[in-house]
Amino acid sequence: MNIDKKIKITELAKKIGVSTSSVSRALNNHKNISKKTKDKINKAAQKYNYFPNLNAKRLASKKPDTIAFLTSLDPHAQDYVLMEFLSGLTKAIKDKPTELIVKFFSNEKTELDYYKKLVELNIADKFVFYRTKKKDKRIEFLKKNKINFVSWGRSSNAKNYAWIDMDNEKSINMLMQRLFDFGHRNIGLINVHQSFNYGNQRKIAFENFHEIYGLKFKPNNYLDSLNSSTLEGIKLTKKLLSQKNPPTSIICSTDKFFTGCLQECQKRGLKIGKDISIVGYNDYNHYLSSLNLTFISHPLSKMGEASFKMLKDIENGKNPEDTSKLIKPILNKGKSDGKINS
């Protein structure tokens, strides 16, 4: 047959002996149609080169069926965590009628202005975003305008909206417990800025661990920054190690901080895992695991996929708050930490 010719939905339905509504429901993955029928219709649609007229569908529903992923980024620090999450979100909408807009900004004001533009012009009807602040204007704006969204990360008030997030408190406790069990009592934390709620959660967990285990909390052992580059990791490590009584172990809240910290410690001739212990987060392209380092990871790609399903559940009438997910951290044990070298 001529694969360049596109048939109509009525023609496809007639060829396989079903109603046009059945074809529509199957291709939109509705629950009220059997898997056997769905498979039959999808197979026929592929055979006869049928695909829905998405523009007509959007015009009829007056909804763009478009997800916007907008965020402000540090131009000097590549964000591999974001890329992995987006790969999952992209995978989830593959072969679906939903469109995806991805746009990055250098500052938060421009980002928020673009949110308003997309909503006012009815270009996007759902949003996914991350680097959630303790008090996040995006959440306020989208809730006020009754727009469906999933926040990757929680604000200080994680109520009445959908979010997916890493268990930041638990991840810090896992790393602190491991270092504590190795005998470390003088522990440093290089953290993302506490204006981001996940940075704040990690800071609080760090402080709470000291209190629970009767450790003396040294304010100088805590550093954070809005700049999440490798160079910033080097700079902050220098600051920690320049103290009169420097920490014997350091937790790095990002992969870039981890890399910078490793470089500075190695430059000083310190043996990693013996003279000083270093642990951290994330493992882009298996870099940390290839060096046999200790780090916390999360299933970022699956989190991206889950965010799409959450949006669909909300559109199908589920309460946004009930779709929220807290993702358990995974401790990957390596040789970048160990007992204090006496």
CSV table of C-alpha atoms in Angstrom, one decimal:
chain,number,residue,atom,x,y,z
A,1,MET,CA,0.0,0.0,0.0
A,2,ASN,CA,1.0,3.7,-0.4
A,3,ILE,CA,2.5,4.6,3.0
A,4,ASP,CA,2.3,8.3,2.2
A,5,LYS,CA,-1.5,8.2,2.1
A,6,LYS,CA,-3.1,8.9,5.5
A,7,ILE,CA,-6.4,7.2,6.1
A,8,LYS,CA,-9.3,8.6,8.2
A,9,ILE,CA,-10.4,7.2,11.6
A,10,THR,CA,-13.7,6.1,10.0
A,11,GLU,CA,-11.8,4.1,7.3
A,12,LEU,CA,-9.6,2.5,9.9
A,13,ALA,CA,-12.6,1.5,12.1
A,14,LYS,CA,-14.3,0.0,9.1
A,15,LYS,CA,-11.2,-2.1,8.1
A,16,ILE,CA,-11.0,-3.8,11.5
A,17,GLY,CA,-14.7,-3.9,12.3
A,18,VAL,CA,-14.9,-1.7,15.3
A,19,SER,CA,-16.6,1.7,16.0
A,20,THR,CA,-14.7,5.0,15.6
A,21,SER,CA,-15.1,5.6,19.3
A,22,SER,CA,-13.4,2.4,20.1
A,23,VAL,CA,-10.4,3.4,17.9
A,24,SER,CA,-10.3,6.8,19.7
A,25,ARG,CA,-10.4,5.2,23.1
A,26,ALA,CA,-7.8,2.6,22.3
A,27,LEU,CA,-5.3,5.1,20.8
A,28,ASN,CA,-5.8,7.4,23.9
A,29,ASN,CA,-5.2,4.4,26.2
A,30,HIS,CA,-8.6,4.6,28.0
A,31,LYS,CA,-9.2,2.1,30.7
A,32,ASN,CA,-12.7,1.2,29.5
A,33,ILE,CA,-11.5,-0.9,26.6
A,34,SER,CA,-9.9,-4.3,26.8
A,35,LYS,CA,-6.1,-4.9,26.2
A,36,LYS,CA,-6.9,-7.3,23.4
A,37,THR,CA,-8.9,-4.7,21.5
A,38,LYS,CA,-6.3,-2.0,22.2
A,39,ASP,CA,-3.6,-4.2,20.8
A,40,LYS,CA,-5.7,-5.0,17.7
A,41,ILE,CA,-6.4,-1.3,17.0
A,42,ASN,CA,-2.8,-0.2,17.7
A,43,LYS,CA,-1.5,-2.9,15.4
A,44,ALA,CA,-3.9,-1.9,12.6
A,45,ALA,CA,-3.2,1.8,13.1
A,46,GLN,CA,0.5,1.1,12.5
A,47,LYS,CA,-0.2,-1.1,9.5
A,48,TYR,CA,-2.5,1.4,7.8
A,49,ASN,CA,-0.4,4.4,8.7
A,50,TYR,CA,-3.1,6.0,10.8
A,51,PHE,CA,-2.4,8.6,13.4
A,52,PRO,CA,-4.8,11.1,15.1
A,53,ASN,CA,-5.2,14.7,13.9
A,54,LEU,CA,-3.8,16.2,17.1
A,55,ASN,CA,-4.4,19.8,16.1
A,56,ALA,CA,-8.1,19.0,15.5
A,57,LYS,CA,-8.3,17.2,18.8
A,58,ARG,CA,-6.7,20.2,20.6
A,59,LEU,CA,-9.1,22.6,18.9
A,60,ALA,CA,-12.1,20.5,19.9
A,61,SER,CA,-11.0,20.2,23.5
A,62,LYS,CA,-9.7,23.8,23.7
A,63,LYS,CA,-6.7,22.3,25.6
A,64,PRO,CA,-3.2,22.2,24.2
A,65,ASP,CA,-2.2,18.9,25.9
A,66,THR,CA,1.3,20.3,26.3
A,67,ILE,CA,3.7,19.9,29.3
A,68,ALA,CA,6.1,22.8,29.9
A,69,PHE,CA,9.3,22.1,31.7
A,70,LEU,CA,10.9,25.4,32.6
A,71,THR,CA,13.7,26.1,34.9
A,72,SER,CA,16.5,28.5,35.8
A,73,LEU,CA,20.0,27.1,35.5
A,74,ASP,CA,23.5,28.0,36.5
A,75,PRO,CA,25.2,28.6,33.1
A,76,HIS,CA,28.5,27.6,34.5
A,77,ALA,CA,27.5,24.1,35.8
A,78,GLN,CA,26.1,21.4,33.6
A,79,ASP,CA,23.1,19.7,35.3
A,80,TYR,CA,23.3,16.0,34.5
A,81,VAL,CA,20.7,15.2,37.2
A,82,LEU,CA,18.2,17.3,35.2
A,83,MET,CA,19.1,15.6,31.9
A,84,GLU,CA,18.5,12.2,33.4
A,85,PHE,CA,15.1,13.2,34.8
A,86,LEU,CA,14.1,14.8,31.4
A,87,SER,CA,15.1,11.6,29.6
A,88,GLY,CA,12.5,9.8,31.7
A,89,LEU,CA,9.8,12.4,31.1
A,90,THR,CA,10.6,12.3,27.3
A,91,LYS,CA,10.4,8.5,27.3
A,92,ALA,CA,7.0,8.6,29.1
A,93,ILE,CA,5.4,10.8,26.4
A,94,LYS,CA,6.9,8.8,23.5
A,95,ASP,CA,4.1,7.8,21.1
A,96,LYS,CA,1.6,9.8,23.1
A,97,PRO,CA,-0.3,12.8,21.8
A,98,THR,CA,1.1,15.0,24.6
A,99,GLU,CA,3.7,17.6,23.5
A,100,LEU,CA,6.6,18.8,25.6
A,101,ILE,CA,8.2,22.2,25.8
A,102,VAL,CA,11.6,22.5,27.5
A,103,LYS,CA,13.1,25.9,28.1
A,104,PHE,CA,15.9,27.1,30.3
A,105,PHE,CA,16.4,30.5,31.8
A,106,SER,CA,19.3,32.4,33.5
A,107,ASN,CA,17.1,34.0,36.2
A,108,GLU,CA,13.9,33.2,38.0
A,109,LYS,CA,12.0,36.4,37.1
A,110,THR,CA,12.3,35.7,33.4
A,111,GLU,CA,11.2,32.1,34.1
A,112,LEU,CA,8.1,33.1,36.0
A,113,ASP,CA,7.2,35.6,33.3
A,114,TYR,CA,7.3,32.8,30.8
A,115,TYR,CA,5.0,30.7,32.9
A,116,LYS,CA,2.5,33.5,32.8
A,117,LYS,CA,2.8,33.9,29.0
A,118,LEU,CA,2.3,30.1,28.4
A,119,VAL,CA,-0.9,30.1,30.6
A,120,GLU,CA,-2.3,33.4,29.2
A,121,LEU,CA,-1.9,32.2,25.6
A,122,ASN,CA,-3.1,28.7,26.4
A,123,ILE,CA,0.1,27.2,25.0
A,124,ALA,CA,0.7,24.8,27.9
A,125,ASP,CA,-1.9,23.3,30.2
A,126,LYS,CA,0.4,21.4,32.6
A,127,PHE,CA,3.8,21.9,34.0
A,128,VAL,CA,6.7,20.0,35.6
A,129,PHE,CA,9.5,21.9,37.3
A,130,TYR,CA,12.3,21.5,39.9
A,131,ARG,CA,14.8,23.2,42.2
A,132,THR,CA,11.8,24.0,44.3
A,133,LYS,CA,12.3,26.9,46.8
A,134,LYS,CA,11.1,26.9,50.4
A,135,LYS,CA,8.5,29.4,49.3
A,136,ASP,CA,8.0,28.9,45.6
A,137,LYS,CA,6.2,31.5,43.4
A,138,ARG,CA,5.6,29.0,40.6
A,139,ILE,CA,3.5,26.8,42.9
A,140,GLU,CA,1.5,29.9,44.1
A,141,PHE,CA,0.9,31.0,40.5
A,142,LEU,CA,-0.1,27.6,39.1
A,143,LYS,CA,-2.4,26.8,42.1
A,144,LYS,CA,-4.1,30.3,41.8
A,145,ASN,CA,-4.7,29.7,38.1
A,146,LYS,CA,-5.9,26.1,38.6
A,147,ILE,CA,-3.2,24.6,36.3
A,148,ASN,CA,-2.1,21.0,36.7
A,149,PHE,CA,1.5,20.6,37.7
A,150,VAL,CA,4.1,18.3,39.4
A,151,SER,CA,6.8,19.9,41.4
A,152,TRP,CA,10.1,17.9,41.5
A,153,GLY,CA,10.9,18.8,45.1
A,154,ARG,CA,8.7,20.1,47.9
A,155,SER,CA,8.2,23.7,49.2
A,156,SER,CA,8.1,24.3,52.9
A,157,ASN,CA,4.4,23.7,52.7
A,158,ALA,CA,4.0,20.5,50.7
A,159,LYS,CA,0.2,20.4,50.8
A,160,ASN,CA,-2.6,20.5,48.2
A,161,TYR,CA,-0.4,19.9,45.2
A,162,ALA,CA,1.4,17.1,43.5
A,163,TRP,CA,5.2,16.6,44.1
A,164,ILE,CA,7.8,14.0,43.5
A,165,ASP,CA,10.9,14.2,45.6
A,166,MET,CA,14.0,12.5,47.0
A,167,ASP,CA,14.0,11.7,50.7
A,168,ASN,CA,16.7,14.2,51.6
A,169,GLU,CA,16.5,13.7,55.3
A,170,LYS,CA,17.0,10.0,55.0
A,171,SER,CA,19.8,10.3,52.5
A,172,ILE,CA,21.8,12.6,54.9
A,173,ASN,CA,21.1,10.2,57.8
A,174,MET,CA,22.4,7.3,55.7
A,175,LEU,CA,25.6,9.0,54.9
A,176,MET,CA,26.1,10.4,58.4
A,177,GLN,CA,25.4,7.1,60.0
A,178,ARG,CA,28.0,5.4,57.7
A,179,LEU,CA,30.6,8.0,58.6
A,180,PHE,CA,29.7,7.9,62.3
A,181,ASP,CA,30.1,4.1,62.3
A,182,PHE,CA,33.6,4.5,60.8
A,183,GLY,CA,34.5,6.7,63.8
A,184,HIS,CA,34.1,10.1,62.3
A,185,ARG,CA,32.9,12.8,64.7
A,186,ASN,CA,34.1,15.9,62.8
A,187,ILE,CA,32.0,15.9,59.6
A,188,GLY,CA,31.6,18.6,57.0
A,189,LEU,CA,28.8,19.3,54.6
A,190,ILE,CA,29.1,21.2,51.3
A,191,ASN,CA,25.5,21.8,50.4
A,192,VAL,CA,23.3,23.3,47.7
A,193,HIS,CA,22.0,26.7,48.9
A,194,GLN,CA,19.4,26.3,51.7
A,195,SER,CA,16.9,28.6,49.8
A,196,PHE,CA,16.2,25.5,47.8
A,197,ASN,CA,14.1,23.3,49.9
A,198,TYR,CA,16.1,20.1,49.3
A,199,GLY,CA,19.2,22.0,50.5
A,200,ASN,CA,17.3,23.2,53.6
A,201,GLN,CA,16.1,19.6,54.3
A,202,ARG,CA,19.7,18.3,54.1
A,203,LYS,CA,21.0,21.1,56.3
A,204,ILE,CA,18.3,20.4,59.0
A,205,ALA,CA,19.0,16.6,58.8
A,206,PHE,CA,22.7,17.3,59.2
A,207,GLU,CA,22.1,19.4,62.3
A,208,ASN,CA,19.6,17.0,63.8
A,209,PHE,CA,22.0,14.1,63.5
A,210,HIS,CA,24.6,16.0,65.6
A,211,GLU,CA,21.9,16.6,68.2
A,212,ILE,CA,20.6,13.0,68.3
A,213,TYR,CA,24.1,11.5,68.6
A,214,GLY,CA,25.5,14.1,71.0
A,215,LEU,CA,28.0,15.5,68.5
A,216,LYS,CA,29.3,19.0,68.8
A,217,PHE,CA,27.9,21.0,65.9
A,218,LYS,CA,30.5,23.2,64.3
A,219,PRO,CA,28.9,26.0,62.2
A,220,ASN,CA,32.1,26.3,60.2
A,221,ASN,CA,31.7,22.7,59.0
A,222,TYR,CA,28.6,23.7,57.1
A,223,LEU,CA,28.9,25.6,53.7
A,224,ASP,CA,26.4,26.1,51.0
A,225,SER,CA,26.3,27.9,47.6
A,226,LEU,CA,24.0,28.9,44.8
A,227,ASN,CA,26.9,28.1,42.4
A,228,SER,CA,27.0,24.3,41.9
A,229,SER,CA,30.1,24.1,39.8
A,230,THR,CA,33.2,21.9,40.2
A,231,LEU,CA,35.3,25.1,40.8
A,232,GLU,CA,32.9,26.1,43.6
A,233,GLY,CA,33.4,22.6,45.1
A,234,ILE,CA,37.2,23.2,45.1
A,235,LYS,CA,36.7,26.6,46.7
A,236,LEU,CA,34.5,25.4,49.5
A,237,THR,CA,36.7,22.4,50.2
A,238,LYS,CA,39.7,24.7,50.6
A,239,LYS,CA,37.7,26.7,53.1
A,240,LEU,CA,36.8,23.6,55.1
A,241,LEU,CA,40.4,22.2,55.1
A,242,SER,CA,41.9,25.5,56.0
A,243,GLN,CA,40.3,25.4,59.5
A,244,LYS,CA,42.5,24.8,62.5
A,245,ASN,CA,40.7,21.5,63.1
A,246,PRO,CA,39.4,20.5,59.7
A,247,PRO,CA,36.8,17.8,59.2
A,248,THR,CA,37.9,14.2,58.8
A,249,SER,CA,35.1,13.6,56.4
A,250,ILE,CA,33.0,15.6,53.9
A,251,ILE,CA,29.6,15.1,52.5
A,252,CYS,CA,29.1,16.7,49.0
A,253,SER,CA,25.5,17.6,48.1
A,254,THR,CA,26.0,17.6,44.3
A,255,ASP,CA,28.2,15.6,41.9
A,256,LYS,CA,30.1,18.7,40.9
A,257,PHE,CA,30.9,19.6,44.5
A,258,PHE,CA,32.0,15.9,44.9
A,259,THR,CA,34.3,16.2,41.9
A,260,GLY,CA,35.8,19.5,43.1
A,261,CYS,CA,36.3,18.2,46.6
A,262,LEU,CA,38.1,15.1,45.3
A,263,GLN,CA,40.4,17.2,43.2
A,264,GLU,CA,41.3,19.6,46.0
A,265,CYS,CA,42.0,16.7,48.5
A,266,GLN,CA,44.1,14.9,45.9
A,267,LYS,CA,46.0,18.1,45.2
A,268,ARG,CA,46.9,18.3,48.9
A,269,GLY,CA,48.2,14.7,48.8
A,270,LEU,CA,45.4,13.3,50.9
A,271,LYS,CA,44.6,9.6,50.4
A,272,ILE,CA,40.9,9.4,49.8
A,273,GLY,CA,39.2,6.9,52.2
A,274,LYS,CA,42.1,7.0,54.6
A,275,ASP,CA,43.4,10.5,55.3
A,276,ILE,CA,39.9,11.9,54.6
A,277,SER,CA,36.6,10.4,53.7
A,278,ILE,CA,34.4,11.9,51.0
A,279,VAL,CA,30.8,10.9,50.1
A,280,GLY,CA,28.2,12.5,48.0
A,281,TYR,CA,25.3,12.4,45.6
A,282,ASN,CA,24.5,11.3,42.0
A,283,ASP,CA,26.4,9.3,39.4
A,284,TYR,CA,26.2,10.8,36.0
A,285,ASN,CA,27.4,8.3,33.3
A,286,HIS,CA,28.7,6.0,36.1
A,287,TYR,CA,31.6,8.3,36.9
A,288,LEU,CA,31.4,7.9,40.6
A,289,SER,CA,30.9,4.1,40.5
A,290,SER,CA,33.8,3.7,38.1
A,291,LEU,CA,36.0,5.4,40.7
A,292,ASN,CA,34.5,3.1,43.4
A,293,LEU,CA,33.2,6.1,45.4
A,294,THR,CA,30.5,6.1,48.1
A,295,PHE,CA,27.4,8.1,47.0
A,296,ILE,CA,23.6,8.3,47.2
A,297,SER,CA,21.6,7.8,44.0
A,298,HIS,CA,18.0,8.0,43.0
A,299,PRO,CA,16.1,6.5,40.0
A,300,LEU,CA,16.0,9.9,38.2
A,301,SER,CA,14.8,8.6,34.9
A,302,LYS,CA,12.0,6.7,36.5
A,303,MET,CA,11.1,9.8,38.5
A,304,GLY,CA,10.7,11.6,35.2
A,305,GLU,CA,8.4,8.9,33.9
A,306,ALA,CA,6.4,8.9,37.1
A,307,SER,CA,5.8,12.7,36.8
A,308,PHE,CA,4.0,12.2,33.5
A,309,LYS,CA,1.8,9.4,35.0
A,310,MET,CA,1.0,11.7,38.0
A,311,LEU,CA,-0.2,14.4,35.6
A,312,LYS,CA,-2.4,11.9,33.8
A,313,ASP,CA,-3.9,10.7,37.1
A,314,ILE,CA,-4.7,14.3,38.1
A,315,GLU,CA,-6.4,14.9,34.7
A,316,ASN,CA,-8.4,11.8,35.3
A,317,GLY,CA,-9.7,13.2,38.6
A,318,LYS,CA,-7.3,12.1,41.2
A,319,ASN,CA,-6.5,14.5,44.0
A,320,PRO,CA,-3.1,16.1,43.2
A,321,GLU,CA,-1.8,15.6,46.8
A,322,ASP,CA,-2.7,11.9,46.7
A,323,THR,CA,-0.4,11.4,43.7
A,324,SER,CA,2.7,12.7,45.4
A,325,LYS,CA,5.7,10.4,45.8
A,326,LEU,CA,8.7,10.3,48.2
A,327,ILE,CA,11.6,8.4,46.6
A,328,LYS,CA,13.9,6.3,48.7
A,329,PRO,CA,17.6,7.0,48.4
A,330,ILE,CA,20.0,4.2,47.4
A,331,LEU,CA,23.4,4.0,49.2
A,332,ASN,CA,26.2,2.9,46.9
A,333,LYS,CA,29.1,1.8,49.0
A,334,GLY,CA,32.6,2.5,47.7
A,335,LYS,CA,36.1,3.1,49.0
A,336,SER,CA,36.1,6.9,49.2
A,337,ASP,CA,35.3,6.6,52.9
A,338,GLY,CA,36.5,4.5,55.8
A,339,LYS,CA,37.9,4.5,59.3
A,340,ILE,CA,40.0,7.5,60.3
A,341,ASN,CA,43.7,7.0,59.5
A,342,SER,CA,45.5,7.0,62.8
